Amino acid sequence: MTVTVRSFAKINLGLRIGAGREDGFHELLTVYQTIGLHDVIRVSVERGHGIGIRCTDLRVPKNESNTCYRIVERAMSALSAKGRVVIEIEKRLPVQGGLGGASSNAVAALLGLERALKKSLASEERLRIASEVGSDLPLFLVGGTVLGVGRGEQVYPLADLPALACVVVTPEVGVSTPEAFAEWDRELTVPAASDRMIELGRGLSAWLGEMYSGAPFRRGRAENPLLALVRAGIKNDFEQVVFPEYPELSEGKSALERAGAKYALLSGSGSTLYGLFASKEAGRAAVERLRRQGWAAQATVMLPRREYWKRMLG
Ligand code: C5P
């Protein structure tokens, strides 16, 4: 039996980097949002043993460094399962693009594997295995609008933002996340990084309190939740280190803004840029305009949690 799973992408509605930690990671505060662009993962379990990765995209590793390989290896052992697992990755998302493609692929492989074996991991076990493989995996076990803290692996579902139209621009460069973090360290001192995290923490608490508590002081002030989030000071710190290195990316952001984006940002450490638009029509018009200017642009939509799960396994 082959199980087919859609592996959706994410964007970061904002991301702030804090101090470097003793384990080599950095403290993060981020709001993740799943979107409608996706890869397709097919999982089958045959007689024999081992793990096979199939993908026609030459940039995707087929060995034990592949995130799907790493998660399946852990899951087979945790489930005490036997057999040869074959994972086919139909790649549509950019590689090293800041859309979490490799992380999402791994989570889709895990969920597909559980279905194929008709066995389930306990949810804490699933989350533990996912966070071992990478900081960006656990968000895909939640979907929709997700708050990420710690190194990004501690995830909390937020009330979904509306399914806004989104345009994704994918320049032809791959940005290395560890190198972007290293550049950040060269530029910023630890005390300054910590202060900025505290400041954003306060901004986000205020945002969450206002948006979701139903507190009486905000009655009658139905504000756009995304605008309120932007006002909380959430932008992407990676822009500061990635844009000077790759000026093309900052041009992509400006092009999105000129094409009418209400909010445009680098996703993760890039190289993908995205813009949020007032309507699907506005998004589609922006895609046409951006393509005429030579940008690789695609229209999609922010994917709320229920849709995410329905379309992933549907
Ligand atoms: O967790 P993940 O494998 O995606 O991280 C890749 C690399 O990015 C880490 O080895 C580390 O160098 C860097 N990183 C970091 N702080 C984070 C997440 C990742 O420094 N919060």
Short mmCIF file of C-alpha atoms and ligand atoms in Angstrom, two decimals:
data_model
loop_
_atom_site.label_atom_id
_atom_site.label_comp_id
_atom_site.label_asym_id
_atom_site.label_seq_id
_atom_site.Cartn_x
_atom_site.Cartn_y
_atom_site.Cartn_z
CA MET A 1 0.00 0.00 0.00
CA THR A 2 1.27 3.48 -0.88
CA VAL A 3 0.20 6.42 1.29
CA THR A 4 0.21 9.85 -0.38
CA VAL A 5 0.61 12.95 1.78
CA ARG A 6 0.70 16.63 0.76
CA SER A 7 3.66 18.33 2.35
CA PHE A 8 2.76 22.02 2.73
CA ALA A 9 5.17 24.95 3.03
CA LYS A 10 5.37 27.57 5.76
CA ILE A 11 6.27 31.21 5.84
CA ASN A 12 7.50 33.15 8.87
CA LEU A 13 5.19 36.09 9.52
CA GLY A 14 8.10 37.39 11.54
CA LEU A 15 11.21 36.04 13.20
CA ARG A 16 13.43 37.48 15.85
CA ILE A 17 16.80 36.01 16.71
CA GLY A 18 18.06 36.14 20.28
CA ALA A 19 21.30 35.14 21.90
CA GLY A 20 23.39 32.15 20.88
CA ARG A 21 23.03 29.20 23.28
CA GLU A 22 25.56 26.74 24.66
CA ASP A 23 24.20 23.98 22.39
CA GLY A 24 25.06 26.07 19.31
CA PHE A 25 21.46 27.09 18.55
CA HIS A 26 19.91 30.53 18.94
CA GLU A 27 16.86 31.56 20.92
CA LEU A 28 14.06 32.38 18.50
CA LEU A 29 10.66 33.98 18.60
CA THR A 30 8.68 33.43 15.46
CA VAL A 31 5.15 33.17 14.12
CA TYR A 32 4.89 30.44 11.50
CA GLN A 33 2.05 30.23 9.01
CA THR A 34 1.32 27.26 6.74
CA ILE A 35 0.51 28.10 3.10
CA GLY A 36 -1.05 26.25 0.17
CA LEU A 37 2.12 25.46 -1.84
CA HIS A 38 3.23 21.87 -1.36
CA ASP A 39 5.38 18.89 -2.33
CA VAL A 40 3.90 15.40 -2.53
CA ILE A 41 5.32 12.54 -0.45
CA ARG A 42 4.52 8.87 -1.15
CA VAL A 43 5.35 6.29 1.49
CA SER A 44 5.30 2.53 1.10
CA VAL A 45 6.54 -0.29 3.29
CA GLU A 46 7.81 -3.43 1.55
CA ARG A 47 9.46 -6.69 2.58
CA GLY A 48 13.10 -6.35 3.50
CA HIS A 49 14.86 -3.67 5.44
CA GLY A 50 16.43 -0.23 5.04
CA ILE A 51 15.16 3.09 3.74
CA GLY A 52 15.07 4.22 0.11
CA ILE A 53 14.64 7.85 -0.97
CA ARG A 54 13.48 8.58 -4.51
CA CYS A 55 13.43 12.05 -5.98
CA THR A 56 14.12 13.28 -9.49
CA ASP A 57 15.44 16.64 -8.20
CA LEU A 58 19.23 16.34 -8.15
CA ARG A 59 19.58 18.88 -5.32
CA VAL A 60 17.72 16.60 -2.89
CA PRO A 61 20.07 14.18 -1.06
CA LYS A 62 19.03 10.50 -1.32
CA ASN A 63 21.21 9.28 1.56
CA GLU A 64 20.97 9.23 5.36
CA SER A 65 21.30 13.03 5.49
CA ASN A 66 17.83 13.43 3.96
CA THR A 67 15.35 14.63 6.62
CA CYS A 68 12.83 11.96 5.52
CA TYR A 69 15.46 9.27 5.98
CA ARG A 70 16.38 10.59 9.42
CA ILE A 71 12.83 10.74 10.70
CA VAL A 72 11.82 7.35 9.28
CA GLU A 73 14.88 5.72 10.84
CA ARG A 74 13.91 7.09 14.26
CA ALA A 75 10.21 6.27 13.85
CA MET A 76 10.82 2.65 12.73
CA SER A 77 12.90 2.09 15.82
CA ALA A 78 10.40 3.84 18.15
CA LEU A 79 7.55 1.77 16.66
CA SER A 80 9.60 -1.45 16.70
CA ALA A 81 8.51 -1.89 13.08
CA LYS A 82 10.12 -4.01 10.37
CA GLY A 83 10.28 -3.65 6.59
CA ARG A 84 11.84 -1.60 3.83
CA VAL A 85 10.47 1.94 3.70
CA VAL A 86 10.45 3.72 0.35
CA ILE A 87 9.83 7.47 0.30
CA GLU A 88 9.18 9.22 -2.97
CA ILE A 89 9.49 13.01 -2.91
CA GLU A 90 7.76 14.93 -5.69
CA LYS A 91 9.54 18.27 -5.36
CA ARG A 92 7.64 21.43 -6.20
CA LEU A 93 8.87 23.73 -3.41
CA PRO A 94 12.25 25.45 -3.67
CA VAL A 95 15.22 23.69 -2.06
CA GLN A 96 16.94 25.77 0.69
CA GLY A 97 14.24 28.34 0.17
CA GLY A 98 13.09 29.33 3.67
CA LEU A 99 9.70 27.65 3.11
CA GLY A 100 10.54 24.70 5.35
CA GLY A 101 10.31 22.21 2.46
CA ALA A 102 12.73 19.61 3.84
CA SER A 103 11.18 19.88 7.31
CA SER A 104 7.66 19.55 5.99
CA ASN A 105 8.71 16.56 3.82
CA ALA A 106 9.99 14.79 6.93
CA VAL A 107 6.77 15.33 8.89
CA ALA A 108 4.70 14.17 5.90
CA ALA A 109 6.91 11.06 5.65
CA LEU A 110 6.39 10.36 9.34
CA LEU A 111 2.60 10.69 9.14
CA GLY A 112 2.54 8.62 5.94
CA LEU A 113 4.66 5.94 7.58
CA GLU A 114 2.33 5.69 10.57
CA ARG A 115 -0.61 5.25 8.19
CA ALA A 116 1.21 2.68 6.05
CA LEU A 117 2.14 0.65 9.13
CA LYS A 118 -1.24 1.22 10.80
CA LYS A 119 0.68 2.14 13.93
CA SER A 120 0.77 5.42 15.84
CA LEU A 121 3.35 7.11 17.95
CA ALA A 122 2.24 8.91 21.11
CA SER A 123 2.00 12.61 20.31
CA GLU A 124 4.86 13.56 22.67
CA GLU A 125 7.05 10.91 21.02
CA ARG A 126 6.17 12.23 17.55
CA LEU A 127 7.05 15.76 18.64
CA ARG A 128 10.32 14.64 20.22
CA ILE A 129 11.43 12.76 17.11
CA ALA A 130 10.47 15.70 14.89
CA SER A 131 12.42 18.22 16.96
CA GLU A 132 15.48 15.94 16.94
CA VAL A 133 15.55 16.06 13.15
CA GLY A 134 15.28 19.87 12.98
CA SER A 135 13.95 23.01 14.64
CA ASP A 136 11.45 23.67 11.87
CA LEU A 137 9.69 20.28 11.92
CA PRO A 138 7.32 20.48 14.91
CA LEU A 139 5.34 23.38 13.45
CA PHE A 140 4.12 20.99 10.76
CA LEU A 141 2.58 18.79 13.46
CA VAL A 142 0.36 21.76 14.37
CA GLY A 143 -0.30 23.71 11.14
CA GLY A 144 -2.15 27.01 10.65
CA THR A 145 -0.79 29.99 12.60
CA VAL A 146 1.82 28.76 15.09
CA LEU A 147 3.97 30.50 17.70
CA GLY A 148 7.52 29.08 17.79
CA VAL A 149 9.87 29.64 20.74
CA GLY A 150 13.04 28.02 22.09
CA ARG A 151 15.09 27.22 18.99
CA GLY A 152 11.81 27.33 17.06
CA GLU A 153 10.90 23.75 17.98
CA GLN A 154 8.54 24.58 20.86
CA VAL A 155 5.28 25.21 19.09
CA TYR A 156 1.96 26.60 20.24
CA PRO A 157 -1.14 26.81 18.05
CA LEU A 158 -2.51 30.35 17.77
CA ALA A 159 -6.01 31.28 16.68
CA ASP A 160 -5.76 31.15 12.90
CA LEU A 161 -5.24 34.37 10.99
CA PRO A 162 -7.61 34.80 8.02
CA ALA A 163 -6.72 32.81 4.85
CA LEU A 164 -5.08 35.83 3.17
CA ALA A 165 -3.87 35.79 -0.42
CA CYS A 166 -0.13 35.28 -0.54
CA VAL A 167 2.40 35.67 -3.36
CA VAL A 168 5.69 33.85 -3.10
CA VAL A 169 8.81 34.99 -4.99
CA THR A 170 11.62 32.45 -5.29
CA PRO A 171 14.94 33.91 -6.49
CA GLU A 172 17.49 31.44 -7.84
CA VAL A 173 19.77 31.55 -4.79
CA GLY A 174 19.99 29.18 -1.86
CA VAL A 175 20.81 30.73 1.53
CA SER A 176 22.54 28.57 4.13
CA THR A 177 20.70 28.92 7.47
CA PRO A 178 23.74 28.13 9.68
CA GLU A 179 25.78 30.75 7.79
CA ALA A 180 23.04 33.34 8.20
CA PHE A 181 23.03 32.66 11.96
CA ALA A 182 26.84 32.93 12.05
CA GLU A 183 26.69 36.30 10.29
CA TRP A 184 24.10 37.43 12.82
CA ASP A 185 26.52 36.55 15.64
CA ARG A 186 29.27 38.58 14.01
CA GLU A 187 26.99 41.61 13.85
CA LEU A 188 25.15 41.64 17.16
CA THR A 189 26.25 41.50 20.79
CA VAL A 190 24.59 39.06 23.18
CA PRO A 191 23.07 41.69 25.54
CA ALA A 192 21.53 43.55 22.61
CA ALA A 193 20.08 40.29 21.25
CA SER A 194 18.55 39.45 24.64
CA ASP A 195 17.00 42.92 25.01
CA ARG A 196 15.41 42.64 21.60
CA MET A 197 13.87 39.27 22.50
CA ILE A 198 12.40 40.67 25.71
CA GLU A 199 10.99 43.60 23.77
CA LEU A 200 9.35 41.36 21.16
CA GLY A 201 8.13 38.98 23.88
CA ARG A 202 6.24 41.90 25.40
CA GLY A 203 4.90 42.94 22.00
CA LEU A 204 3.66 39.42 21.27
CA SER A 205 2.06 39.03 24.70
CA ALA A 206 0.20 42.28 24.15
CA TRP A 207 -0.87 41.08 20.70
CA LEU A 208 -2.10 37.72 21.97
CA GLY A 209 -3.85 39.31 24.92
CA GLU A 210 -5.62 41.85 22.76
CA MET A 211 -6.53 39.55 19.92
CA TYR A 212 -7.61 36.45 21.73
CA SER A 213 -8.54 37.14 25.32
CA GLY A 214 -11.77 38.97 24.54
CA ALA A 215 -10.67 41.43 27.22
CA PRO A 216 -13.31 44.11 27.77
CA PHE A 217 -10.88 46.98 27.11
CA ARG A 218 -10.76 46.19 23.38
CA ARG A 219 -14.46 45.67 22.78
CA GLY A 220 -15.62 47.53 19.70
CA ARG A 221 -12.11 47.80 18.31
CA ALA A 222 -12.09 44.93 15.88
CA GLU A 223 -8.62 45.39 14.47
CA ASN A 224 -7.08 43.41 11.65
CA PRO A 225 -5.08 40.73 13.54
CA LEU A 226 -2.23 40.79 11.03
CA LEU A 227 -1.84 44.57 11.31
CA ALA A 228 -1.79 44.20 15.06
CA LEU A 229 0.93 41.56 14.73
CA VAL A 230 3.03 43.84 12.55
CA ARG A 231 2.56 46.59 15.09
CA ALA A 232 3.82 44.23 17.80
CA GLY A 233 7.19 44.66 16.08
CA ILE A 234 7.50 41.29 14.38
CA LYS A 235 9.75 41.49 11.34
CA ASN A 236 12.45 39.16 10.11
CA ASP A 237 15.91 39.66 11.63
CA PHE A 238 17.49 37.57 8.88
CA GLU A 239 16.82 40.43 6.44
CA GLN A 240 19.52 42.43 8.21
CA VAL A 241 22.21 39.85 7.40
CA VAL A 242 20.87 38.27 4.20
CA PHE A 243 19.91 41.40 2.20
CA PRO A 244 23.41 42.96 2.19
CA GLU A 245 24.83 39.62 0.98
CA TYR A 246 22.16 39.09 -1.69
CA PRO A 247 20.88 42.53 -2.86
CA GLU A 248 18.58 40.72 -5.30
CA LEU A 249 16.45 39.61 -2.34
CA SER A 250 15.86 43.10 -1.06
CA GLU A 251 14.92 44.06 -4.64
CA GLY A 252 12.39 41.18 -4.62
CA LYS A 253 10.84 42.55 -1.46
CA SER A 254 10.56 46.03 -2.99
CA ALA A 255 9.05 44.53 -6.15
CA LEU A 256 6.37 42.80 -4.04
CA GLU A 257 5.62 46.07 -2.26
CA ARG A 258 5.37 47.95 -5.56
CA ALA A 259 3.04 45.22 -6.84
CA GLY A 260 0.64 46.06 -4.00
CA ALA A 261 1.59 43.76 -1.10
CA LYS A 262 0.14 44.95 2.23
CA TYR A 263 3.02 43.22 3.97
CA ALA A 264 6.18 41.76 2.39
CA LEU A 265 8.98 39.88 4.10
CA LEU A 266 11.81 37.40 3.72
CA SER A 267 10.70 33.92 4.89
CA GLY A 268 13.05 32.23 7.36
CA SER A 269 16.63 32.80 6.23
CA GLY A 270 15.41 33.00 2.62
CA SER A 271 15.78 33.08 -0.23
CA THR A 272 11.99 33.09 -0.60
CA LEU A 273 10.14 36.40 -0.21
CA TYR A 274 6.42 36.63 0.20
CA GLY A 275 3.77 39.31 0.11
CA LEU A 276 0.28 39.30 1.60
CA PHE A 277 -2.47 40.86 -0.50
CA ALA A 278 -5.91 42.32 0.10
CA SER A 279 -7.61 39.81 -2.25
CA LYS A 280 -6.92 36.83 -4.49
CA GLU A 281 -7.40 39.07 -7.54
CA ALA A 282 -4.80 41.52 -6.24
CA GLY A 283 -2.45 38.56 -5.66
CA ARG A 284 -2.95 37.19 -9.16
CA ALA A 285 -2.41 40.62 -10.73
CA ALA A 286 0.81 40.97 -8.72
CA VAL A 287 2.04 37.58 -9.98
CA GLU A 288 1.54 38.67 -13.59
CA ARG A 289 3.33 41.93 -13.00
CA LEU A 290 6.23 40.30 -11.15
CA ARG A 291 6.65 37.65 -13.86
CA ARG A 292 6.78 40.37 -16.52
CA GLN A 293 9.64 41.86 -14.51
CA GLY A 294 11.44 38.51 -14.56
CA TRP A 295 10.65 37.25 -11.04
CA ALA A 296 9.62 33.63 -10.39
CA ALA A 297 6.33 34.31 -8.60
CA GLN A 298 3.43 32.09 -7.52
CA ALA A 299 0.04 32.87 -6.00
CA THR A 300 -1.18 30.89 -3.02
CA VAL A 301 -3.12 31.38 0.20
CA MET A 302 -2.46 31.16 3.93
CA LEU A 303 -3.68 27.75 5.10
CA PRO A 304 -5.63 27.65 8.38
CA ARG A 305 -5.18 24.60 10.62
CA ARG A 306 -8.36 22.73 9.66
CA GLU A 307 -7.67 23.15 5.94
CA TYR A 308 -4.07 22.11 6.46
CA TRP A 309 -5.04 18.77 7.97
CA LYS A 310 -7.96 18.18 5.61
CA ARG A 311 -5.86 18.76 2.51
CA MET A 312 -2.76 17.01 3.82
CA LEU A 313 -4.32 13.60 4.17
CA GLY A 314 -7.49 14.10 2.09
O1 C5P B 1 17.43 22.75 13.58
P1 C5P B 1 18.01 22.84 12.22
O2 C5P B 1 18.68 21.57 11.79
O3 C5P B 1 17.08 23.36 11.19
O4 C5P B 1 19.18 23.92 12.32
C1 C5P B 1 20.18 24.02 11.34
C2 C5P B 1 21.28 24.91 11.89
O5 C5P B 1 20.81 26.26 12.00
C3 C5P B 1 21.77 24.56 13.29
O6 C5P B 1 22.78 23.60 13.26
C4 C5P B 1 22.27 25.89 13.81
O7 C5P B 1 23.55 26.17 13.28
C5 C5P B 1 21.32 26.87 13.18
N1 C5P B 1 20.19 27.21 14.08
C6 C5P B 1 20.42 28.08 15.13
N2 C5P B 1 19.38 28.43 15.95
C7 C5P B 1 18.14 27.96 15.74
C8 C5P B 1 17.87 27.08 14.66
C9 C5P B 1 18.94 26.72 13.85
O8 C5P B 1 21.54 28.55 15.35
N3 C5P B 1 17.14 28.36 16.55
#
